[in-house]
mmCIF file of N, CA, C and O in Angstrom:
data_model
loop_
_atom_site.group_PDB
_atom_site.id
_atom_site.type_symbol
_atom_site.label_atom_id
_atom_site.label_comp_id
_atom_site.label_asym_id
_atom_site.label_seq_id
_atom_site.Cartn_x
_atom_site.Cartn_y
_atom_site.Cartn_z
ATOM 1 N N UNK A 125 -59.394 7.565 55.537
ATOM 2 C CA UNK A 125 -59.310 7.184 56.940
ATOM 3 C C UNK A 125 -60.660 7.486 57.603
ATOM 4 O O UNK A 125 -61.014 8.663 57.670
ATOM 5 N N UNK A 126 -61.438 6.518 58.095
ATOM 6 C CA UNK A 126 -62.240 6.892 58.828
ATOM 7 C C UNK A 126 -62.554 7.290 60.041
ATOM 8 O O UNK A 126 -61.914 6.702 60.913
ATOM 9 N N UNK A 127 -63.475 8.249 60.499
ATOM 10 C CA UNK A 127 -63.522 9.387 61.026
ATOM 11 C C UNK A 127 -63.939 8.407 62.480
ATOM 12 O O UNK A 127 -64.831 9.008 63.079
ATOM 13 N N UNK A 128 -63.661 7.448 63.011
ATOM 14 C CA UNK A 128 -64.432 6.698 63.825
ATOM 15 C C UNK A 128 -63.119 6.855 64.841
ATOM 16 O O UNK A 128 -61.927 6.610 64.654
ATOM 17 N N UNK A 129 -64.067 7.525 66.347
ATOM 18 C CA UNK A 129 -62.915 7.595 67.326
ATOM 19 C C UNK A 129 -62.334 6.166 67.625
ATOM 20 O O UNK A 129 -61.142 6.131 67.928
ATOM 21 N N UNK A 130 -62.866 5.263 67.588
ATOM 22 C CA UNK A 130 -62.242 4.028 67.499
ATOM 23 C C UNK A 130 -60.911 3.565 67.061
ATOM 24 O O UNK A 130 -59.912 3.070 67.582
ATOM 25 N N UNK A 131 -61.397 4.013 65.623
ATOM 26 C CA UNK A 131 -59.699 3.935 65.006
ATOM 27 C C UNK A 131 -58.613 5.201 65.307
ATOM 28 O O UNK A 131 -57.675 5.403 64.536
ATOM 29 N N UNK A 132 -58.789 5.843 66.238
ATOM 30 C CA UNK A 132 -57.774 7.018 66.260
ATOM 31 C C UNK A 132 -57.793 6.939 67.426
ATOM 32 O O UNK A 132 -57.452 8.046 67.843
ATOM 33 N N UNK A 133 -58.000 6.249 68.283
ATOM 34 C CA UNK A 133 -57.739 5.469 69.253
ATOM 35 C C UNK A 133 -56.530 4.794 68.884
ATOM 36 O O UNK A 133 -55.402 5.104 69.268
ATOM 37 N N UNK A 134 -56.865 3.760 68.039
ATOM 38 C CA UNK A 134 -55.956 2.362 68.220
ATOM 39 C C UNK A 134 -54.745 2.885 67.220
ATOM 40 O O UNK A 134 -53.827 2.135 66.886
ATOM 41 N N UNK A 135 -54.823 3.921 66.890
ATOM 42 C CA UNK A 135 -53.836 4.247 65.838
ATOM 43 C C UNK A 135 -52.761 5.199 67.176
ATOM 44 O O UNK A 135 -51.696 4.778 67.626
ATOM 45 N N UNK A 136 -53.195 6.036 67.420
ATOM 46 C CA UNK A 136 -52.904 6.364 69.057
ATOM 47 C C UNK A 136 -51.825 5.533 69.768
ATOM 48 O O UNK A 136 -50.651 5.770 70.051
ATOM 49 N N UNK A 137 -52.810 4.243 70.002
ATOM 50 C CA UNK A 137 -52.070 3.310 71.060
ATOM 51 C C UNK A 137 -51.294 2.137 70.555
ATOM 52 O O UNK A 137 -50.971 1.175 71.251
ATOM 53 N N UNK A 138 -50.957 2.331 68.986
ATOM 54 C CA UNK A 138 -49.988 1.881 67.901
ATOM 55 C C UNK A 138 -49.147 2.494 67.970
ATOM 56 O O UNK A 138 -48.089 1.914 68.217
ATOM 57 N N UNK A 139 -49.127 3.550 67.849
ATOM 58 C CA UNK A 139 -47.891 4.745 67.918
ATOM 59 C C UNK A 139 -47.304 4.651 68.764
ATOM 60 O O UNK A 139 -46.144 4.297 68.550
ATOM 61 N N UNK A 140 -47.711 4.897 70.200
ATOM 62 C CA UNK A 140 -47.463 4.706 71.405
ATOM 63 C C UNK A 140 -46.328 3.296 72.235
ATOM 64 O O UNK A 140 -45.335 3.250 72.961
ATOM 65 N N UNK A 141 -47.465 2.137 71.404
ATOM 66 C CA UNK A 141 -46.687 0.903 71.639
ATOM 67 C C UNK A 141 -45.323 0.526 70.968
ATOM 68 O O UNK A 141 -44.544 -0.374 71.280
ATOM 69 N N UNK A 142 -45.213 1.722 69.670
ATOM 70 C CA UNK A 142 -43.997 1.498 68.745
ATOM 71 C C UNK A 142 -43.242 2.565 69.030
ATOM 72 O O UNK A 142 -42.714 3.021 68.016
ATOM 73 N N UNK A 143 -42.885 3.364 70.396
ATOM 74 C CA UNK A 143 -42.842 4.559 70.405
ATOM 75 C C UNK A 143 -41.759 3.458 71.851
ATOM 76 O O UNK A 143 -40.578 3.378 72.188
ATOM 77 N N UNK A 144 -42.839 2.941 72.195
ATOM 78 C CA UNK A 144 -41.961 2.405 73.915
ATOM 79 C C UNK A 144 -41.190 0.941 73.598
ATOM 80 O O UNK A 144 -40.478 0.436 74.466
ATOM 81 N N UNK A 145 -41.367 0.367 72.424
ATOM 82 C CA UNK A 145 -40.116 -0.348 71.550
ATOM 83 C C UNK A 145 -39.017 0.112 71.702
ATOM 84 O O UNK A 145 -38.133 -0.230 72.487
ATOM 85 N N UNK A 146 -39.047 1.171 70.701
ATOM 86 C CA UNK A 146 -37.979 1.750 69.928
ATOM 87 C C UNK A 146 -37.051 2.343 71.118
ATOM 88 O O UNK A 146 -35.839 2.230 71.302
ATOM 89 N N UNK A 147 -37.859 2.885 71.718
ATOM 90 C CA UNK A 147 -36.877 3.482 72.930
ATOM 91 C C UNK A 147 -36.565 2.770 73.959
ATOM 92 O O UNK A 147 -35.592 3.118 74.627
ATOM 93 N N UNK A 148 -37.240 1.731 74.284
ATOM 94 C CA UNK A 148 -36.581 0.496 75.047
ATOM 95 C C UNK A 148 -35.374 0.008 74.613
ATOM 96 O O UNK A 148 -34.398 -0.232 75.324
ATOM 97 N N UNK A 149 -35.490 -0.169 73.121
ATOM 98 C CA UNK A 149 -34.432 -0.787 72.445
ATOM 99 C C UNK A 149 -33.421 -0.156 72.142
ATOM 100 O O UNK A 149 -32.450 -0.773 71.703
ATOM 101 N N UNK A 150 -33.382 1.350 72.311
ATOM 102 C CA UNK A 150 -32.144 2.459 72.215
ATOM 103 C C UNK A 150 -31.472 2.026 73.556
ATOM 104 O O UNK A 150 -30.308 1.625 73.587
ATOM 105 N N UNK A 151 -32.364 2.138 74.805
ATOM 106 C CA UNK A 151 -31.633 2.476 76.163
ATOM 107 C C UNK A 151 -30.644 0.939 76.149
ATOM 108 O O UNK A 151 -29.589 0.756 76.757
ATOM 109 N N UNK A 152 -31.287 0.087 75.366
ATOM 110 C CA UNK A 152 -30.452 -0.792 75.992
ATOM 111 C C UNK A 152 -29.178 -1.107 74.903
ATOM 112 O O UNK A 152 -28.398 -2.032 75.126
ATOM 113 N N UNK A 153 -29.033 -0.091 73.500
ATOM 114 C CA UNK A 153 -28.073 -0.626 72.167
ATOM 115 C C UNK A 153 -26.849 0.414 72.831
ATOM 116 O O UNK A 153 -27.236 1.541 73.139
ATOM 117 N N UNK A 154 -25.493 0.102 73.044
ATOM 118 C CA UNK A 154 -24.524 0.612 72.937
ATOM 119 C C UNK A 154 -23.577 1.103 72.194
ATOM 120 O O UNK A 154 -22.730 0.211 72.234
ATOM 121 N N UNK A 155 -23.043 2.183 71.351
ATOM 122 C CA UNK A 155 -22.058 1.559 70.486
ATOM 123 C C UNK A 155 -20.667 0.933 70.524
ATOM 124 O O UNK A 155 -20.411 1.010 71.726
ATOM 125 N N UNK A 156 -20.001 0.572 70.157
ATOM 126 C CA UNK A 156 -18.964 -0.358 70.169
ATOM 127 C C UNK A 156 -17.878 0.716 70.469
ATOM 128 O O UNK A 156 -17.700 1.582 69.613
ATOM 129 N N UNK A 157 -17.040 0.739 71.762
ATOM 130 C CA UNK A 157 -15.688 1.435 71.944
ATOM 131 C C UNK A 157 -15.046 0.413 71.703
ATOM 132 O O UNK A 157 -14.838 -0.798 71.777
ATOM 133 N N UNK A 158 -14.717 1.872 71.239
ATOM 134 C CA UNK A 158 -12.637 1.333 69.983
ATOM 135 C C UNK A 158 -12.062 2.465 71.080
ATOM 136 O O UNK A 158 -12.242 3.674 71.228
ATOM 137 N N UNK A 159 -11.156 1.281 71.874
ATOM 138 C CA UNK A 159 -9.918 2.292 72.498
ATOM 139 C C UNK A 159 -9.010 1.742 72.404
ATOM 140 O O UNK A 159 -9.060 0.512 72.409
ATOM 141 N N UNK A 160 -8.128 2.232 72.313
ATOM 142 C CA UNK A 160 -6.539 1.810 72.141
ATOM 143 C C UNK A 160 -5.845 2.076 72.678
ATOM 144 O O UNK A 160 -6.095 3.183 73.157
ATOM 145 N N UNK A 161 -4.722 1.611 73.047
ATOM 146 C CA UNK A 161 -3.794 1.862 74.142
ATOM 147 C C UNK A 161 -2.420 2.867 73.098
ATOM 148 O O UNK A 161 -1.335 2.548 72.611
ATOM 149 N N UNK A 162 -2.961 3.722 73.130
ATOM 150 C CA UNK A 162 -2.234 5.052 72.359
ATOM 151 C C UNK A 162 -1.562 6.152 73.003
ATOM 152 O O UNK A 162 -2.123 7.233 73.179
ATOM 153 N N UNK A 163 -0.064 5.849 73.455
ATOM 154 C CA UNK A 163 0.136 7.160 74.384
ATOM 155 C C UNK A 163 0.235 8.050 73.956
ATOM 156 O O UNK A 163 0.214 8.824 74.912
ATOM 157 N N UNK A 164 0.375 8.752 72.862
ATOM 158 C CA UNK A 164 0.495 9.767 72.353
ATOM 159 C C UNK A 164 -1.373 10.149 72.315
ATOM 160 O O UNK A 164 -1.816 11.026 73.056
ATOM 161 N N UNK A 165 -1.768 9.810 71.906
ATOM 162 C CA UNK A 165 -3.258 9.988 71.820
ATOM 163 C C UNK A 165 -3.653 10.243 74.385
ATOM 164 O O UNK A 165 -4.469 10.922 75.009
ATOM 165 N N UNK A 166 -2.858 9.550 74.711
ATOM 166 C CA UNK A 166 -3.206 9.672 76.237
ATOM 167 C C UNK A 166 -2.703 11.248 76.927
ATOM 168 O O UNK A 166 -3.251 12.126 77.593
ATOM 169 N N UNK A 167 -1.554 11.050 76.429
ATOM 170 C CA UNK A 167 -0.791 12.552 76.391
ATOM 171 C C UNK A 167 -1.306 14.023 76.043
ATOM 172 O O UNK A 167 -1.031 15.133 76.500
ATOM 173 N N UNK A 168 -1.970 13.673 75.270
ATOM 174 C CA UNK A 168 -2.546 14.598 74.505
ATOM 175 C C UNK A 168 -3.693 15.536 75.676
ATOM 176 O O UNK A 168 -3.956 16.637 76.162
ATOM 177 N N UNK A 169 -4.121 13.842 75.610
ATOM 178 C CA UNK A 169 -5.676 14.294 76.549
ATOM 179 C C UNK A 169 -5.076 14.722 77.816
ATOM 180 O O UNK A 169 -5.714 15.565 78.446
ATOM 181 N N UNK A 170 -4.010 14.316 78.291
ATOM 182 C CA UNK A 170 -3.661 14.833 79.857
ATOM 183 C C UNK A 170 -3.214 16.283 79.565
ATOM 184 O O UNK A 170 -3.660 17.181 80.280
ATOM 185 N N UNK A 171 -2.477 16.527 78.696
ATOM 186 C CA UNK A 171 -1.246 17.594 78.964
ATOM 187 C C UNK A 171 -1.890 19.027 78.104
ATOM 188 O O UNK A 171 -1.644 20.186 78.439
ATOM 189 N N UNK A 172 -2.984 18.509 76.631
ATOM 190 C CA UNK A 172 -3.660 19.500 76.234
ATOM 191 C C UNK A 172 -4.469 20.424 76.545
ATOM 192 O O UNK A 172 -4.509 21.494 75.937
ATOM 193 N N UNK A 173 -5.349 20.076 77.709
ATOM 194 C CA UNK A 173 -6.041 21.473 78.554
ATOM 195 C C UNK A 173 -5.019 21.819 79.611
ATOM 196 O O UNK A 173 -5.521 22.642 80.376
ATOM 197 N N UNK A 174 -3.920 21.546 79.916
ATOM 198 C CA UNK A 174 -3.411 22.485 80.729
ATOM 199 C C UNK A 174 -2.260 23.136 80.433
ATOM 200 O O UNK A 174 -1.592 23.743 81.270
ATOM 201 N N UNK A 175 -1.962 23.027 79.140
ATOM 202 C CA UNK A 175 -1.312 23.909 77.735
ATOM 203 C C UNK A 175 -2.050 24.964 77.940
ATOM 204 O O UNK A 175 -1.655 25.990 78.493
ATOM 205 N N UNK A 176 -3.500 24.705 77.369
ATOM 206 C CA UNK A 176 -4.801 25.674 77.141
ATOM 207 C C UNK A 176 -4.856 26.532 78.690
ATOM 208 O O UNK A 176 -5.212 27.694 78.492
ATOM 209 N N UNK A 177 -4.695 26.354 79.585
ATOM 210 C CA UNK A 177 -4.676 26.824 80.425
ATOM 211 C C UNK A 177 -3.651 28.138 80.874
ATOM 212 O O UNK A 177 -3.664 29.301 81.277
ATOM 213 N N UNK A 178 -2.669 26.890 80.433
ATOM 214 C CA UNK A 178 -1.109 27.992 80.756
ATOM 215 C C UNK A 178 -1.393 29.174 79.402
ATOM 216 O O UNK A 178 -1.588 30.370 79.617
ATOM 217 N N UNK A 179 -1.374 28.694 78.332
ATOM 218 C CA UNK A 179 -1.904 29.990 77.648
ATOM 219 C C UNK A 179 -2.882 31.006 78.018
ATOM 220 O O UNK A 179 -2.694 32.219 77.921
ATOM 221 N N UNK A 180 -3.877 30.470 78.425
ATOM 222 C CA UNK A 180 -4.657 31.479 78.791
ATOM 223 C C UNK A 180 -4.220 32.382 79.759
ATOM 224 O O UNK A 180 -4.218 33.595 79.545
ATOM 225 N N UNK A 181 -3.762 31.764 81.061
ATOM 226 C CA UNK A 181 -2.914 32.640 82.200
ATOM 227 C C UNK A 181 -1.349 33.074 81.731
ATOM 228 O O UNK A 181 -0.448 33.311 82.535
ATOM 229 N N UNK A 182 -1.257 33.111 80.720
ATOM 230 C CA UNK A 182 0.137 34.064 80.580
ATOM 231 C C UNK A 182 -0.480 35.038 79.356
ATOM 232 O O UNK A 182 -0.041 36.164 79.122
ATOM 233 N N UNK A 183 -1.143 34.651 78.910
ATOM 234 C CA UNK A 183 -1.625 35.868 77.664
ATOM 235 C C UNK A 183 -1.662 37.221 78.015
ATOM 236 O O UNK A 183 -0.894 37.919 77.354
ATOM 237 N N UNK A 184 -2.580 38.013 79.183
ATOM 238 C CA UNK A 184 -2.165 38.954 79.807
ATOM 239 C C UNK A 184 -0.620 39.712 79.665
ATOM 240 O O UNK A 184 -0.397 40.803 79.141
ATOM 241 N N UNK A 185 0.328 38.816 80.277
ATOM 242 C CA UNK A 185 1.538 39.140 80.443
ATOM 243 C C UNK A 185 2.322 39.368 79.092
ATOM 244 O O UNK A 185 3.222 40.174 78.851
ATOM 245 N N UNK A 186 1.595 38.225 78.104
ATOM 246 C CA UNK A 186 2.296 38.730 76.580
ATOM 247 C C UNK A 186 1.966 40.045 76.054
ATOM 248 O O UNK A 186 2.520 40.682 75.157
ATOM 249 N N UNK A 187 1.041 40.312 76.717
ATOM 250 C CA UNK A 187 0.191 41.249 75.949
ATOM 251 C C UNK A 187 1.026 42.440 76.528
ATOM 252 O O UNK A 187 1.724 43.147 75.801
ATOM 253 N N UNK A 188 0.910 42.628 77.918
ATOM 254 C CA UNK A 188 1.473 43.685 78.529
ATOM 255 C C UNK A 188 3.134 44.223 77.928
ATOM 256 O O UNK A 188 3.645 45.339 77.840
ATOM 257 N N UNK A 189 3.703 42.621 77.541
ATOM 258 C CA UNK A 189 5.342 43.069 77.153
ATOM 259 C C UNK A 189 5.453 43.983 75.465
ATOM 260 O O UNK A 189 6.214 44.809 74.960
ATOM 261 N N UNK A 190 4.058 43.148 75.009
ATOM 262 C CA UNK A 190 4.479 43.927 73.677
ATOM 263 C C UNK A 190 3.882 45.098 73.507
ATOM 264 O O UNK A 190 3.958 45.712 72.442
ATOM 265 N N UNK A 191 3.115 45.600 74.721
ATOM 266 C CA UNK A 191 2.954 46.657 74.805
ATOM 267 C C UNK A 191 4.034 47.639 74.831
ATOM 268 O O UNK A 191 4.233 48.525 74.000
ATOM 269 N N UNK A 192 4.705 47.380 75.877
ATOM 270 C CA UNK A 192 6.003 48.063 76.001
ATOM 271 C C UNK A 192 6.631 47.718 75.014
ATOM 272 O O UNK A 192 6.985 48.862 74.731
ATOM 273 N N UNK A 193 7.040 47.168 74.303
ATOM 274 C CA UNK A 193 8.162 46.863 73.427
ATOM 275 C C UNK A 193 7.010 47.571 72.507
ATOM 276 O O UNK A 193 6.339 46.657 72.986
ATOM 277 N N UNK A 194 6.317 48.137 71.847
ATOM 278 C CA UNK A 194 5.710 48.773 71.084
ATOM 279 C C UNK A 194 5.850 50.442 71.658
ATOM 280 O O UNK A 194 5.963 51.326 70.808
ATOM 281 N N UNK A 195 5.839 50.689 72.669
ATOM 282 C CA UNK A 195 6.120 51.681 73.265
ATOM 283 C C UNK A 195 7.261 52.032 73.056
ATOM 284 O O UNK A 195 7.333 53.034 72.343
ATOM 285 N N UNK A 196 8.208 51.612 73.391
ATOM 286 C CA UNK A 196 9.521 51.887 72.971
ATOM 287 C C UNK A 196 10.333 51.794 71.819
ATOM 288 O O UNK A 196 11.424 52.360 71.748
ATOM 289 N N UNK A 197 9.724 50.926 70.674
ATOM 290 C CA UNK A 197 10.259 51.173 69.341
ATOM 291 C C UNK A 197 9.334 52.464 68.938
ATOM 292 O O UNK A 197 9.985 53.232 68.229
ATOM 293 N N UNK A 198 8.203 52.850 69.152
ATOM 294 C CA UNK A 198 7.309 54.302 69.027
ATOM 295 C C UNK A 198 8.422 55.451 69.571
ATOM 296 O O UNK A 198 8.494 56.499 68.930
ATOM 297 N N UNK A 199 9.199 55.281 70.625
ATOM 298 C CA UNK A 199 9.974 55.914 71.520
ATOM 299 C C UNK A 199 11.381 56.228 70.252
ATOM 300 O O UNK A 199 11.843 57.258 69.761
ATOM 301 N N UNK A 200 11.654 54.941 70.116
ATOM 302 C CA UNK A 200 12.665 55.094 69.403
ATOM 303 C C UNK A 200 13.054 55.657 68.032
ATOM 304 O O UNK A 200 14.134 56.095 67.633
ATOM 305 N N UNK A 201 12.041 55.543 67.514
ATOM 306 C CA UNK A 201 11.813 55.942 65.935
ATOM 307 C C UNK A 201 11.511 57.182 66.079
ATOM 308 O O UNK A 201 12.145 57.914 65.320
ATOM 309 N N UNK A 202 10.645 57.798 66.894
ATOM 310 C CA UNK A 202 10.427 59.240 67.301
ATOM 311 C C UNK A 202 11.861 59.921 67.445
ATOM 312 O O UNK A 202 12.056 61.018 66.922
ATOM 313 N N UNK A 203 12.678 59.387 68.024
ATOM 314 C CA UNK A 203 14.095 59.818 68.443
ATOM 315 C C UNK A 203 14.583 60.095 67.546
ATOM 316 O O UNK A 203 14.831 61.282 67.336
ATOM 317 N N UNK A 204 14.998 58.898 66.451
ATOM 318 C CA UNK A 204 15.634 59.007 65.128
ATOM 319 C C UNK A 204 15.284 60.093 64.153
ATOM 320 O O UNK A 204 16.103 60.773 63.535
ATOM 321 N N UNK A 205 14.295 60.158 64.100
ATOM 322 C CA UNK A 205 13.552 61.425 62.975
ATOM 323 C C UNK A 205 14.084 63.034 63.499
ATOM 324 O O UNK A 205 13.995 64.037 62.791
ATOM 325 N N UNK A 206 14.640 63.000 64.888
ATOM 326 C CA UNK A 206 14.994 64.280 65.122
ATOM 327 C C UNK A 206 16.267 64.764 64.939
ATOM 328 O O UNK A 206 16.609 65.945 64.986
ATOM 329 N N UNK A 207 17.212 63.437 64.651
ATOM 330 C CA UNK A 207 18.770 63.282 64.462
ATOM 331 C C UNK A 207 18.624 63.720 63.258
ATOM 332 O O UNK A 207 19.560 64.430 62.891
ATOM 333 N N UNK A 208 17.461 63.497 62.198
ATOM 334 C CA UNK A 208 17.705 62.922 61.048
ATOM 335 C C UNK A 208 17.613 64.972 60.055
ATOM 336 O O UNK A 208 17.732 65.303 58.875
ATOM 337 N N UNK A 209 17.358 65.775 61.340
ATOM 338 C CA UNK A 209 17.258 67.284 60.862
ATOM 339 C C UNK A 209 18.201 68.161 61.326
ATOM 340 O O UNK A 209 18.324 69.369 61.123
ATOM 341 N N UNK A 210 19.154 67.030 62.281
ATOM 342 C CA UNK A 210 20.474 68.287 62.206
ATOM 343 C C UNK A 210 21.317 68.168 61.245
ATOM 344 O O UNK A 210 22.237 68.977 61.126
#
């Protein structure tokens, strides 16, 4: 390749010119939607984040019950072991 600013110039403003093609020609290629009239697939999309939701805002509360219910079988089994020495 020769060392001549000339050609690294035009190699430059080759690049350049194949540079504002290509991306002309992206902004304007779409790809092809495939939609379908799928209610189960519509359903999904409506009713699935606010599933996700309701889970999230009751998780707390699950958490808190099996706390207690862990508390109290701890409670209970403690109990039993003391019956279990008279």
């Amino acid at each position: 390749m020769p060392r001549d600013p000339d050609h690294v110039l035009d190699a430059i403003d080759g690049v350049v010119d194949e540079w504002e093609t290509m991306s002309a020609d992206a902004m304007r290629w779409a790809p092809p939607e495939n939609k379908s009239d799928d209610l189960l697939r519509e359903v999904t999309e409506i009713f699935g984040p606010l599933a996700s939701a309701l889970t999230q805002a009751f998780r707390p509360l699950g958490d808190a019950v099996s706390r207690v219910l862990d508390n109290l079988v701890d409670e209970f089994a403690d109990g039993d072991e003391g019956d279990d020495e008279r």
